[in-house]
Coordinates of C-alpha atoms in Angstrom, one line a residue:
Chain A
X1 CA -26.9 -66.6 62.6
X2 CA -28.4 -63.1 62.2
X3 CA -27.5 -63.0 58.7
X4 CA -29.9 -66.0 57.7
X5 CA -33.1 -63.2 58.5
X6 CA -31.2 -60.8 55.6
X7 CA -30.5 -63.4 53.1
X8 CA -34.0 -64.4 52.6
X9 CA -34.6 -60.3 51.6
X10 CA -31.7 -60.8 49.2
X11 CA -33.0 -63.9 48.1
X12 CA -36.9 -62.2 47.7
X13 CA -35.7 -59.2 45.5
X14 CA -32.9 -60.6 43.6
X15 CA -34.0 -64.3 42.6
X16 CA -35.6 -62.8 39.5
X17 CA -32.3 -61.5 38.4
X18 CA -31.6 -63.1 34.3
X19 CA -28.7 -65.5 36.2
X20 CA -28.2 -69.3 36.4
X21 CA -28.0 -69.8 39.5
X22 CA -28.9 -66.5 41.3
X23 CA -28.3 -64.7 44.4
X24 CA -29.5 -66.8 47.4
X25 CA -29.8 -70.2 46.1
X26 CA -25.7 -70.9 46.3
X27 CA -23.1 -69.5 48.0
X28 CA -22.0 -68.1 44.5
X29 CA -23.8 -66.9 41.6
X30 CA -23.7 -68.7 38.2
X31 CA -24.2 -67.0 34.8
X32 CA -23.6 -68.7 31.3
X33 CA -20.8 -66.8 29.3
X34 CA -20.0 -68.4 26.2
X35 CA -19.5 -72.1 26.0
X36 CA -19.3 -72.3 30.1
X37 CA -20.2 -70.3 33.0
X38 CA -18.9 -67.7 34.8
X39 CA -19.0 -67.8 39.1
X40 CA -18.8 -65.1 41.6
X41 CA -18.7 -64.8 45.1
X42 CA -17.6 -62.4 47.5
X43 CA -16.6 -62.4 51.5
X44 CA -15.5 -60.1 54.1
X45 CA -13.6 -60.3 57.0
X46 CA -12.6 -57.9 59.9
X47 CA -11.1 -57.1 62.8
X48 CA -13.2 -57.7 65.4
X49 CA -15.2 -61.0 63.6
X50 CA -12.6 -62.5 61.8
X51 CA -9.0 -62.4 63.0
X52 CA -8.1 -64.8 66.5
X53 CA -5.2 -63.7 68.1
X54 CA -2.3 -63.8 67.6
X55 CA -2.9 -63.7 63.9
X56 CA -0.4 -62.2 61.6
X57 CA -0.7 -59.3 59.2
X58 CA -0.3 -61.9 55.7
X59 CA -2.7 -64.5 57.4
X60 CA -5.2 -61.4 57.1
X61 CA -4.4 -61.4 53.8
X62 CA -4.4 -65.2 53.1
X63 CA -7.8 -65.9 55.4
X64 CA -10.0 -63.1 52.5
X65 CA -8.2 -65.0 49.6
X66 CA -9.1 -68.5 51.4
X67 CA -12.7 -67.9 52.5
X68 CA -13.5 -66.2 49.5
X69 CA -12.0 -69.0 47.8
X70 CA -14.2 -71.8 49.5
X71 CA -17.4 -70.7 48.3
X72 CA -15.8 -71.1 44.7
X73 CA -14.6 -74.6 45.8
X74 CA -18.1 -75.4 46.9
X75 CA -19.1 -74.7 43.4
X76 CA -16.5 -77.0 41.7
X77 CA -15.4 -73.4 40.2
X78 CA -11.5 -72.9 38.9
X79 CA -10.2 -69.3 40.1
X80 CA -9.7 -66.7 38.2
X81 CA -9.7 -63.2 39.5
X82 CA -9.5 -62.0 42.5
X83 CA -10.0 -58.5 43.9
X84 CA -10.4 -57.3 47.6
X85 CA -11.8 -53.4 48.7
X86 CA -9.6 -52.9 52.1
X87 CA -10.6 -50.8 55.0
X88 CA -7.5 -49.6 56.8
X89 CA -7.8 -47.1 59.8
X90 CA -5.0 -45.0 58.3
X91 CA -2.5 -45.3 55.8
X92 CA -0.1 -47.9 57.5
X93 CA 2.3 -49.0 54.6
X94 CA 3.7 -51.4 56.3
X95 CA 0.5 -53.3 57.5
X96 CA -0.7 -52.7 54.5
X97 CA 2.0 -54.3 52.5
X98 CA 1.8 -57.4 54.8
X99 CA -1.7 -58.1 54.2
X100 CA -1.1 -57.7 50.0
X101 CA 1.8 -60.0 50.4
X102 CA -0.7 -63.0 52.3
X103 CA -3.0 -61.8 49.5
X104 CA -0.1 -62.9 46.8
X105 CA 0.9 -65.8 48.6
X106 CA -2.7 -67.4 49.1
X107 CA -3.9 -66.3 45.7
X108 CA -0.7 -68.6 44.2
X109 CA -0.8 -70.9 45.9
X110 CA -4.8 -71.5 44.9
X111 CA -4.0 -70.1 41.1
X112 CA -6.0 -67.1 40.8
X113 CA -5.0 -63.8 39.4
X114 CA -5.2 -61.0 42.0
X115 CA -6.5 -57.6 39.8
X116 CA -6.2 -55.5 42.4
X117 CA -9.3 -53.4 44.3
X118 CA -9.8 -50.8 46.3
X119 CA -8.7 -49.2 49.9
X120 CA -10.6 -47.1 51.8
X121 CA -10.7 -45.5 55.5
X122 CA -12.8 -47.0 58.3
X123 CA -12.5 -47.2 62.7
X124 CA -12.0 -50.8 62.2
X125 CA -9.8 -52.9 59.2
X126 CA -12.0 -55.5 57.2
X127 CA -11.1 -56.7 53.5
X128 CA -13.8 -57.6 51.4
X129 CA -12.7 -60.1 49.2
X130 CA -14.7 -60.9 45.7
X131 CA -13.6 -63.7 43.4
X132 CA -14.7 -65.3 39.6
X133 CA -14.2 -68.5 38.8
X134 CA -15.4 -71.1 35.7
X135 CA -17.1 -74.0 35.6
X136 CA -17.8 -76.2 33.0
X137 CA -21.4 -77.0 34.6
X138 CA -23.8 -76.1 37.0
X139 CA -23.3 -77.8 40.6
X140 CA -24.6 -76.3 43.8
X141 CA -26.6 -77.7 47.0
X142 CA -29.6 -78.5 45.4
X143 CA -28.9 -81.5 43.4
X144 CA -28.8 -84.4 46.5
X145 CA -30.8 -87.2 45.6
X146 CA -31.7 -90.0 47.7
X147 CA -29.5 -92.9 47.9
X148 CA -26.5 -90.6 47.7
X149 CA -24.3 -91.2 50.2
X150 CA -23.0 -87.5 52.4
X151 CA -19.5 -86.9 52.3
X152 CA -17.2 -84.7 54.2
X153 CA -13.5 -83.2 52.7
X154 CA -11.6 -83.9 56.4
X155 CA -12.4 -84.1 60.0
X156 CA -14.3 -81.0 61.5
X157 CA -13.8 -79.0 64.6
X158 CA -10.2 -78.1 64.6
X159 CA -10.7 -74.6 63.8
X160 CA -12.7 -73.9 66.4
X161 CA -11.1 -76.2 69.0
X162 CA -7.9 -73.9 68.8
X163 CA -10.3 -71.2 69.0
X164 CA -11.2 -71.8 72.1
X165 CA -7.9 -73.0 73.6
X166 CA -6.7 -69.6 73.1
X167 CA -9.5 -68.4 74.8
X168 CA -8.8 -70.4 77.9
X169 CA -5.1 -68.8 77.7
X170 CA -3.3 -71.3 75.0
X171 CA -0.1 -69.4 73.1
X172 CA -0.5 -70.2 69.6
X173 CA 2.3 -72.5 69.6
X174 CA 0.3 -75.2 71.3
X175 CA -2.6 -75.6 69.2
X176 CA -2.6 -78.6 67.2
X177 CA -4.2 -77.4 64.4
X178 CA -3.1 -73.6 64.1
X179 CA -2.9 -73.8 60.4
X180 CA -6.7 -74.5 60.1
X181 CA -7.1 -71.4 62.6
X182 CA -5.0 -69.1 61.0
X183 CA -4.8 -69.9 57.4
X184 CA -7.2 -72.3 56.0
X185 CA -7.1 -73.4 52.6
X186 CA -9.9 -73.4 50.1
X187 CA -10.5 -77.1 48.8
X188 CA -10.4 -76.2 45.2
X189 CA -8.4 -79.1 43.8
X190 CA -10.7 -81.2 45.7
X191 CA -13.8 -79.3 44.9
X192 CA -12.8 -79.7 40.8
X193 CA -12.8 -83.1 40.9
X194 CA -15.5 -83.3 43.4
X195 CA -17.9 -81.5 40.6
X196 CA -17.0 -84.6 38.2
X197 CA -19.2 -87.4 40.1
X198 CA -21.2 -85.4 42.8
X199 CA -24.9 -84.8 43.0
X200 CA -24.7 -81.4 45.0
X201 CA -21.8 -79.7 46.9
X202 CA -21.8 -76.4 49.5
X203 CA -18.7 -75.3 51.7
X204 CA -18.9 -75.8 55.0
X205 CA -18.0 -72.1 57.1
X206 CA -20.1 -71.9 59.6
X207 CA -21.5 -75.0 60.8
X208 CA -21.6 -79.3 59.4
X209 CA -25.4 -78.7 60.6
X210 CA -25.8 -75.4 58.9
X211 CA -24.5 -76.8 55.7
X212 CA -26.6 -79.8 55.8
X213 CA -29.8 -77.9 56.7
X214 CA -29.0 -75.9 53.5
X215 CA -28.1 -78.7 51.2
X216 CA -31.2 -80.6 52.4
X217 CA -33.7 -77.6 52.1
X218 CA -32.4 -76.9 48.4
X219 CA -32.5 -80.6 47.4
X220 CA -35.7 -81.4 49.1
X221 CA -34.4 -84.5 50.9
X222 CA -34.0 -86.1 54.4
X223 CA -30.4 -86.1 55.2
X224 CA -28.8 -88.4 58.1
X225 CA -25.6 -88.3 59.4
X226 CA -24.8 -91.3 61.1
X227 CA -23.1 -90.9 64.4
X228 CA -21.2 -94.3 64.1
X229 CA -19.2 -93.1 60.8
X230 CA -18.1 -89.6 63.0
X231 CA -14.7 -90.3 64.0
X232 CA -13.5 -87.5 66.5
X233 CA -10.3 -88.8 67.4
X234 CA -8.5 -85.5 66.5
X235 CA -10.6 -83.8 69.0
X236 CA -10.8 -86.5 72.1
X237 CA -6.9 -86.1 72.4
X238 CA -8.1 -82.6 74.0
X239 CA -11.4 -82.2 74.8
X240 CA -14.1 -85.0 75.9
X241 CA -16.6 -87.1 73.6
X242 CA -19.5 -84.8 74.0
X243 CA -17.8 -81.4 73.6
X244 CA -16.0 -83.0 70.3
X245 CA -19.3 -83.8 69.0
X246 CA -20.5 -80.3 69.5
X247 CA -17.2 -79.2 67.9
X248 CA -17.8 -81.4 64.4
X249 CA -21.1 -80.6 64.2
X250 CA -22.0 -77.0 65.1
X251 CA -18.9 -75.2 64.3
X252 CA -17.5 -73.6 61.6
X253 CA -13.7 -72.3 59.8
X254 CA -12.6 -75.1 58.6
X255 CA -13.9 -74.7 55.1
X256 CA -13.8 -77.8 54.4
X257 CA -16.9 -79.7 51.6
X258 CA -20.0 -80.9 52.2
X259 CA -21.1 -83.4 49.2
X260 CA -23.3 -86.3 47.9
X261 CA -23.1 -88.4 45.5
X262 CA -23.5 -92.6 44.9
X263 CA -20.1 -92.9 45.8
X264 CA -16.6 -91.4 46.0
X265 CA -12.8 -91.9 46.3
X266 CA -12.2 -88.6 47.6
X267 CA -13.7 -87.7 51.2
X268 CA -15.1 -89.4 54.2
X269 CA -18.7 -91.1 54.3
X270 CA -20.8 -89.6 56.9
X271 CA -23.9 -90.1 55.8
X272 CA -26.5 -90.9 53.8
X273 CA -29.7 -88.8 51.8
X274 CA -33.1 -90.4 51.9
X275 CA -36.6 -89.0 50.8
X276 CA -38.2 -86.8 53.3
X277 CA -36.6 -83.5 55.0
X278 CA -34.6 -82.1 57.6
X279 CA -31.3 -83.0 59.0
X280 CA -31.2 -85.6 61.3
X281 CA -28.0 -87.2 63.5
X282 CA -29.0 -90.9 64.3
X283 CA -32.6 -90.7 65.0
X284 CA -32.5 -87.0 66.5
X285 CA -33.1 -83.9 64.3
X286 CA -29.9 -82.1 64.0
X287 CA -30.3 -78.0 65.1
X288 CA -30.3 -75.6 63.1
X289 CA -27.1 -73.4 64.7
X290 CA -23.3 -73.0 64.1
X291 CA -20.4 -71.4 66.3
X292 CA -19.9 -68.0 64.2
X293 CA -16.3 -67.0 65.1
X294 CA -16.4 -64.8 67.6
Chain B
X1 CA -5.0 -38.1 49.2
X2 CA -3.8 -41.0 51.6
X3 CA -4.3 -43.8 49.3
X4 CA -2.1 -43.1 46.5
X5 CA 1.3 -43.7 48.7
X6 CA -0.4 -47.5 49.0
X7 CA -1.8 -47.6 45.4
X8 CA 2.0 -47.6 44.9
X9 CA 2.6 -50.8 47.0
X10 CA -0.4 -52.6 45.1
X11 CA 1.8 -51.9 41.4
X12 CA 4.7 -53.3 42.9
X13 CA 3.6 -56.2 44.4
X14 CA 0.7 -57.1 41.6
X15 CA 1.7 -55.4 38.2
X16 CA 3.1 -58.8 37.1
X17 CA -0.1 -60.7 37.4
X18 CA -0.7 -62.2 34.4
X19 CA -3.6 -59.6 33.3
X20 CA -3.7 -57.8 30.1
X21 CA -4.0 -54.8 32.1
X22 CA -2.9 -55.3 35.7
X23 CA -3.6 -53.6 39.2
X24 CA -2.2 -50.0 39.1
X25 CA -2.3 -49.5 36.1
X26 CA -6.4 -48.4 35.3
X27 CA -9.1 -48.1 37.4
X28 CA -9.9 -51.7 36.2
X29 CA -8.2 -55.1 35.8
X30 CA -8.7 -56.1 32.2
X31 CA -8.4 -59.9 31.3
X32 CA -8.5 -61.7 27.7
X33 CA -11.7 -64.6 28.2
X34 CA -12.2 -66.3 25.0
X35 CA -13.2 -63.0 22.2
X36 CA -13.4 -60.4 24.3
X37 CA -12.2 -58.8 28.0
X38 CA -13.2 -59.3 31.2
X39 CA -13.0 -56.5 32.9
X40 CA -13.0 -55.9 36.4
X41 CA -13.1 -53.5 39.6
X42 CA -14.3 -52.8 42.9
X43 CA -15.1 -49.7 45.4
X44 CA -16.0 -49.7 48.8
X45 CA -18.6 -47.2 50.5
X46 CA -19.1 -46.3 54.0
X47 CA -21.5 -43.6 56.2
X48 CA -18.2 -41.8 57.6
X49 CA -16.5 -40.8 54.7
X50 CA -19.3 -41.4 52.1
X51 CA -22.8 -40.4 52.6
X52 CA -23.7 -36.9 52.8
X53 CA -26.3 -35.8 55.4
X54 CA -30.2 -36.1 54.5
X55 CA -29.1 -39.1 52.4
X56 CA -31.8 -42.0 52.5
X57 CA -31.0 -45.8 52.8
X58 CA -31.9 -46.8 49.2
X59 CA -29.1 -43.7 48.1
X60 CA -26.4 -45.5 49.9
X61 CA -27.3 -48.7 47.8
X62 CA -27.7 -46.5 44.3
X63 CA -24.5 -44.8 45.8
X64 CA -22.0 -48.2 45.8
X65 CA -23.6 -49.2 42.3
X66 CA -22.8 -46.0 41.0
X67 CA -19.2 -45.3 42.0
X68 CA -18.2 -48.7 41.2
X69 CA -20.4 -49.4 37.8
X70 CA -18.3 -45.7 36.5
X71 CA -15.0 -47.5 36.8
X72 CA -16.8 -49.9 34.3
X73 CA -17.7 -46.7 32.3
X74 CA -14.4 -45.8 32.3
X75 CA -13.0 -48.5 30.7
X76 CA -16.1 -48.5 28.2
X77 CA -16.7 -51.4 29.5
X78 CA -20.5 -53.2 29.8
X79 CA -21.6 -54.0 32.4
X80 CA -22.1 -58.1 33.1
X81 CA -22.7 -58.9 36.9
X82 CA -22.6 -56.7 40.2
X83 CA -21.7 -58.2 43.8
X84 CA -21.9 -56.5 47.3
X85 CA -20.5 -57.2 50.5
X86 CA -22.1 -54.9 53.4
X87 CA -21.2 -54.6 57.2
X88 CA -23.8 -53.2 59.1
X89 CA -23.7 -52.2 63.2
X90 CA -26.6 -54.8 63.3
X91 CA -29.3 -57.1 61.5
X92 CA -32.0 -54.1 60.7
X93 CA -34.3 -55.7 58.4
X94 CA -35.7 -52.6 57.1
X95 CA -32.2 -50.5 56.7
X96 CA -31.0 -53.7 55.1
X97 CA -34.0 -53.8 52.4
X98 CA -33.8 -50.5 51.6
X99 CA -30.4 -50.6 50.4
X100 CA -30.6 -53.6 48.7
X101 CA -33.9 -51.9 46.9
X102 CA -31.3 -49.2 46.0
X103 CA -28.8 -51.3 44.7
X104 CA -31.6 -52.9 42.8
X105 CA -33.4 -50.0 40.9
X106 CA -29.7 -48.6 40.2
X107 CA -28.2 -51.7 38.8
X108 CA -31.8 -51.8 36.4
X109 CA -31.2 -48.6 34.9
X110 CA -27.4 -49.4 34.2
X111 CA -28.1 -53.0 33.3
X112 CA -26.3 -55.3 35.2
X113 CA -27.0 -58.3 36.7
X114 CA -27.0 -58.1 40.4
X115 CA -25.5 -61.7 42.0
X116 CA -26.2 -61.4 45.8
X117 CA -22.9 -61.1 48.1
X118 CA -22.4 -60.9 51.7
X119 CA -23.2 -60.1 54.8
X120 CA -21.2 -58.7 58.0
X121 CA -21.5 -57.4 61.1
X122 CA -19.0 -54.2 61.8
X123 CA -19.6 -51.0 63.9
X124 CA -20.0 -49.0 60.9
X125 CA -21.7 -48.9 57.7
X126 CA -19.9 -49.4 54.8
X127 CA -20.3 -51.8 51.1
X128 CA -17.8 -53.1 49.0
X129 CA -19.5 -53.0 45.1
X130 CA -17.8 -55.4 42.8
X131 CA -18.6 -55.4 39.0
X132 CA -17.5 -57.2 36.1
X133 CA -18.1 -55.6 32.8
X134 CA -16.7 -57.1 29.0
X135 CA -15.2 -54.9 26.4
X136 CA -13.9 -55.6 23.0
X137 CA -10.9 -54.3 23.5
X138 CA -8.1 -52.5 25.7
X139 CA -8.9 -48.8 26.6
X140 CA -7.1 -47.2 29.3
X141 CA -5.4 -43.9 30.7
X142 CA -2.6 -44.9 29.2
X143 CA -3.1 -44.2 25.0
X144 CA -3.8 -40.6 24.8
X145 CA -1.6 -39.3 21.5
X146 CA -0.2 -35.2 21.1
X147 CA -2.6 -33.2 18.9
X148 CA -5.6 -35.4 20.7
X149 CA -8.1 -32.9 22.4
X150 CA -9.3 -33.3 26.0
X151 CA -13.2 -34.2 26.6
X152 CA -15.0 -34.2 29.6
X153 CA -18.7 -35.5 29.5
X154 CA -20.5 -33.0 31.7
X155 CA -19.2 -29.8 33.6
X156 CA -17.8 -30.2 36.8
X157 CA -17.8 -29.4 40.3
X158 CA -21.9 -30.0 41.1
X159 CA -21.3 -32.6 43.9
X160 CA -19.1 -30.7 45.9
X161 CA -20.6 -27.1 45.2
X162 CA -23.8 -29.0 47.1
X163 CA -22.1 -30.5 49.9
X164 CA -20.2 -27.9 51.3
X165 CA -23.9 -25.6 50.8
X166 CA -25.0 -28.8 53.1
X167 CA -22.1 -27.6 54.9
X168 CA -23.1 -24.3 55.3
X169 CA -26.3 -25.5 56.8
X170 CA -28.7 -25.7 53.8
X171 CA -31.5 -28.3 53.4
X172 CA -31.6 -31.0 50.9
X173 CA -34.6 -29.3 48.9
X174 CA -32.3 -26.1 48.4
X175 CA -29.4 -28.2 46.7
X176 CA -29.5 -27.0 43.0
X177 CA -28.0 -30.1 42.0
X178 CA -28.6 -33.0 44.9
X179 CA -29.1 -36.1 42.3
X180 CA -25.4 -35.1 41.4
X181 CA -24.6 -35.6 45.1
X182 CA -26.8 -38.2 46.3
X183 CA -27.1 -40.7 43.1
X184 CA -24.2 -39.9 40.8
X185 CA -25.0 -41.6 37.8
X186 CA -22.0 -43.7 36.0
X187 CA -21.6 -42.3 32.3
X188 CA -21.7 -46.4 31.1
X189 CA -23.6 -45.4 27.7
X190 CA -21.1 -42.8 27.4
X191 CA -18.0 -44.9 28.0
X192 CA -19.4 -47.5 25.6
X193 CA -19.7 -44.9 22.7
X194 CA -16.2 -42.7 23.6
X195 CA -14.7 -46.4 23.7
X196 CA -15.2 -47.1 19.5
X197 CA -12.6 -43.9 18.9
X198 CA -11.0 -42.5 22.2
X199 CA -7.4 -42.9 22.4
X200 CA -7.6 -43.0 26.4
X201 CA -10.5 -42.7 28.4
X202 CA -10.5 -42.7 33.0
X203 CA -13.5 -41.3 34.8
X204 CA -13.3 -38.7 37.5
X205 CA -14.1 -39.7 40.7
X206 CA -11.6 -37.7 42.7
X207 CA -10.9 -34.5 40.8
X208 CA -10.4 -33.4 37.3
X209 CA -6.5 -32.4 38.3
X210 CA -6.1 -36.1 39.8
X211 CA -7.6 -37.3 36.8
X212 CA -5.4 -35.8 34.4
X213 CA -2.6 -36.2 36.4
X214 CA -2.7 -40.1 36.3
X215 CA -3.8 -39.7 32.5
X216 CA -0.8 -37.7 31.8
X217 CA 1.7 -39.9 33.5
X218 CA -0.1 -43.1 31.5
X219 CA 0.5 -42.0 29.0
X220 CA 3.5 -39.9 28.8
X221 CA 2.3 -37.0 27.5
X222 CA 1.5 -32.8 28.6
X223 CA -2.1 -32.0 29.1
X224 CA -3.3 -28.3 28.8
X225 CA -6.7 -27.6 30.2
X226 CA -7.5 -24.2 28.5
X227 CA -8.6 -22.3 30.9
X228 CA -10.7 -20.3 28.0
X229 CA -12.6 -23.6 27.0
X230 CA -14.1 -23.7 30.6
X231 CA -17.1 -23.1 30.8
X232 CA -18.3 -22.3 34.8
X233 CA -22.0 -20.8 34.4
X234 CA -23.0 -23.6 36.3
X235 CA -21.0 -22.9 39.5
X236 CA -21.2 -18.8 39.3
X237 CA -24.7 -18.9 40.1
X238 CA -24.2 -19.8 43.4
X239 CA -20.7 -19.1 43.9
X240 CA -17.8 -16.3 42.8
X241 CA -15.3 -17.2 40.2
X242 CA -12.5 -18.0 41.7
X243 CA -14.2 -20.9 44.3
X244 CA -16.1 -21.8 41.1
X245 CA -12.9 -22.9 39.3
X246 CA -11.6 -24.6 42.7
X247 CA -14.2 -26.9 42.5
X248 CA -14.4 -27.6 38.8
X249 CA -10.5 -28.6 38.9
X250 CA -10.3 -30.1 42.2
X251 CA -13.5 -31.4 43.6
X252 CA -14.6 -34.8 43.3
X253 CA -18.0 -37.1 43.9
X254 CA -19.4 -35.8 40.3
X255 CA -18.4 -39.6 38.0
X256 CA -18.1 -38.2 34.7
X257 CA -15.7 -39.2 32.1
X258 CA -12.2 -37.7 31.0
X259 CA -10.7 -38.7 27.7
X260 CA -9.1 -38.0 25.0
X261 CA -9.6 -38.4 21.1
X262 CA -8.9 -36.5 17.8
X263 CA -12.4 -34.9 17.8
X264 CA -15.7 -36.3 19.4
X265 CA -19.4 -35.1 19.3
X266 CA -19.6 -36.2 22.6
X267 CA -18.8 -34.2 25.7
X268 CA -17.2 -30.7 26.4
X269 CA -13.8 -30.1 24.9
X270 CA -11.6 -28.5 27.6
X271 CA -8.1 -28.8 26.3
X272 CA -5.2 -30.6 24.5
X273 CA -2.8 -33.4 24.9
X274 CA 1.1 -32.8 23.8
X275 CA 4.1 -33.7 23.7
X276 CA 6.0 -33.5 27.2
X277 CA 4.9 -34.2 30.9
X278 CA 2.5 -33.0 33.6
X279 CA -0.6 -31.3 33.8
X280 CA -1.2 -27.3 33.0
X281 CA -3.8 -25.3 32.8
X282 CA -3.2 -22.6 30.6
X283 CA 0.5 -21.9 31.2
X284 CA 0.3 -22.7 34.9
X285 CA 1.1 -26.3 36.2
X286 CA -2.0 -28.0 38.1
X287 CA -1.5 -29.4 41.4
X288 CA -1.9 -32.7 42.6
X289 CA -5.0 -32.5 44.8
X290 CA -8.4 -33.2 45.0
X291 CA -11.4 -32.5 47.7
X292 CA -12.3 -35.8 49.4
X293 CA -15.9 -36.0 50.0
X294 CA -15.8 -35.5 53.6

């Protein structure tokens, strides 16, 4: 969680900046453009951070478009252009034309226009991946109020459970849940709707608990997950009860949403928001920590 | 010149998006949002191929605002919002401010909006710049008309004449033109201005001859740089004629702007547009080619 040390200089010398919702207070940036707002958000992924084994040339491609993505689905955003600056190691056409092609795929899937971008020459591949969306209104993590109830898109931890099956020697054909490994979607239709009833909304990438601690700092409320509304019954098929706990709370890639709102059709009911702070599982204060990647 | 053979694969793949001017086809993605354009681009920076020795932390941060706000200028386009995404070898606090102070006071003086990004961890240096810009309307590389003139907005060559004297072992402080190297400035005033009655406008971030090149073939007409209109007083000083006109024809790194219009009282007139194909100067065709920066 190194990153969280440089975020707060980003957030100290460009929270001034004449925007909405400005850098460091969302995971995208919100600035009023006509009669409704514009978003933007970027993401990068590489080589050695980013891509398990075994991954394919187009899921390189279709992992930038759908981490890029979530952030705009955590802002209830609709795509609409999409652009990624690639670092290549040398001019490999056909690489290179498989990871535009998972690009293509992904962005149609999720309805955004790709405009091209930029390729470049580095020791290492990574894609940077920048998107704009619109939203009709404002919606971010600050916004909980108590009484909400906290809400969840899917079960967590399958990302990171194959992860870690391949790492204890797994072929990719037996993890259950490859597809949220290799090519996760962005919840945008969800996230759209989601913006209609919600209080606040964040994506969830690197952690439930990092997530939470973010949504509850920026709303200023107590949030408490209650442990007998976690259902882990995708995970306790392979691993045991404790490890699957660690798994939906503290790790990340499955880019699912973290909301709140009085009530809701869509999701599952995790929790609930109270007055006070901090993040709190049950009775104990929930850690501050998520499983980067790698 | 590596990237050109993939630029090709980007057209084929993405010139059907449904942009009003799509990948490949400008150095920007232009897209119709309510009255105006959108317009959009990115560019990625990084210390192997990028930044010139003696360079200082907040330069690479002016340096990613620059080259990416002059695609902007070369679609006279304004700027709205700028986005980064930086890797760095690891979380060094002061490095990181300083850039982000660079990126700061650059995006000030050129007036756009900076809206955060992202952060990564890779064993080199490098950030992606992202900006959005609006224009009225559609001006390209494609557009220039026979019996147009050819404008450039400053002389040529400075960037390259000082890094190869950096080359050659000399310091910083004897550079006769080290802003031109170290903070190239993007001609966004300029481009706004040459947009109201240029017929096609591109800036030059590789070479003039690459420039006119891709101007040329946009718009399907002969370009004759007259070797009489140039003008290399600048270069002679410090080096003989015939290097002098090797770097005003094939050097890159100085972002000024190439267009084309019946007559302007801005820039340096340096030739003509006709009818036909390719790219001469005088009676000689011009090459292809352009120095890298490293």
């Amino acid at each position: 969680m190194r990153e969280f040390e440089l975020l707060k200089i980003v957030e100290e010398i460009f929270s001034k900046e004449a925007l909405d919702v400005p850098a460091g207070k969302h995971d995208t940036a919100f600035l009023r453009h006509g009669s409704e707002y514009l978003v933007f958000t970027c993401d990068t992924v590489n080589e050695l951070s980013d891509f398990p084994k075994f991954m394919e040339p187009e899921e390189f491609g279709k992992m930038v478009v759908g981490v890029t993505l979530s952030d705009l689905a955590g802002s209830g955003a609709k795509p609409i252009v999409f652009l990624s600056s690639i670092s290549m190691k040398k001019a490999d056409e056909e690489l290179f034309r498989k990871i535009m092609l998972g690009i293509k795929e992904w962005a149609e899937r999720f309805d955004i226009k790709v405009a091209g971008g930029d390729i470049d020459f580095a020791p290492i591949l990574s894609i940077a991946g920048f998107a704009v969306g619109s939203a009709k209104k404002i919606i971010t993590r600050a916004g909980a109020k108590p009484g909400d109830k906290l809400f969840i898109t899917a079960p967590l931890g399958k990302a990171q459970l194959c992860l870690e099956m391949l790492e204890k020697g797994f072929c990719r054909e037996d993890l259950p849940y490859a597809n949220k490994l290799y090519t996760p979607e962005p919840r945008i239709k969800e996230g759209l709707k989601i913006a209609e009833f919600a209080n606040a909304i964040t994506d969830i990438s690197d952690s439930l608990a990092i997530s939470a601690h973010l949504l509850s700092k920026a709303s200023d409320v107590k949030i408490v997950i209650e442990p007998e509304k976690i259902d882990l019954s995708h995970l306790t098929e392979f691993v045991d009860e404790e490890k699957a706990l660690e798994l939906f709370l503290y790790s990340g890639g499955d880019y699912e949403l973290l909301f709140t709102a009085e009530e809701s059709e869509i999701g599952i009911e995790i929790g609930r928001i109270e007055y006070g702070k901090g993040v709190y599982f049950g009775n104990s204060k929930l850690e501050f920590r998520g499983y980067s990647h790698f």
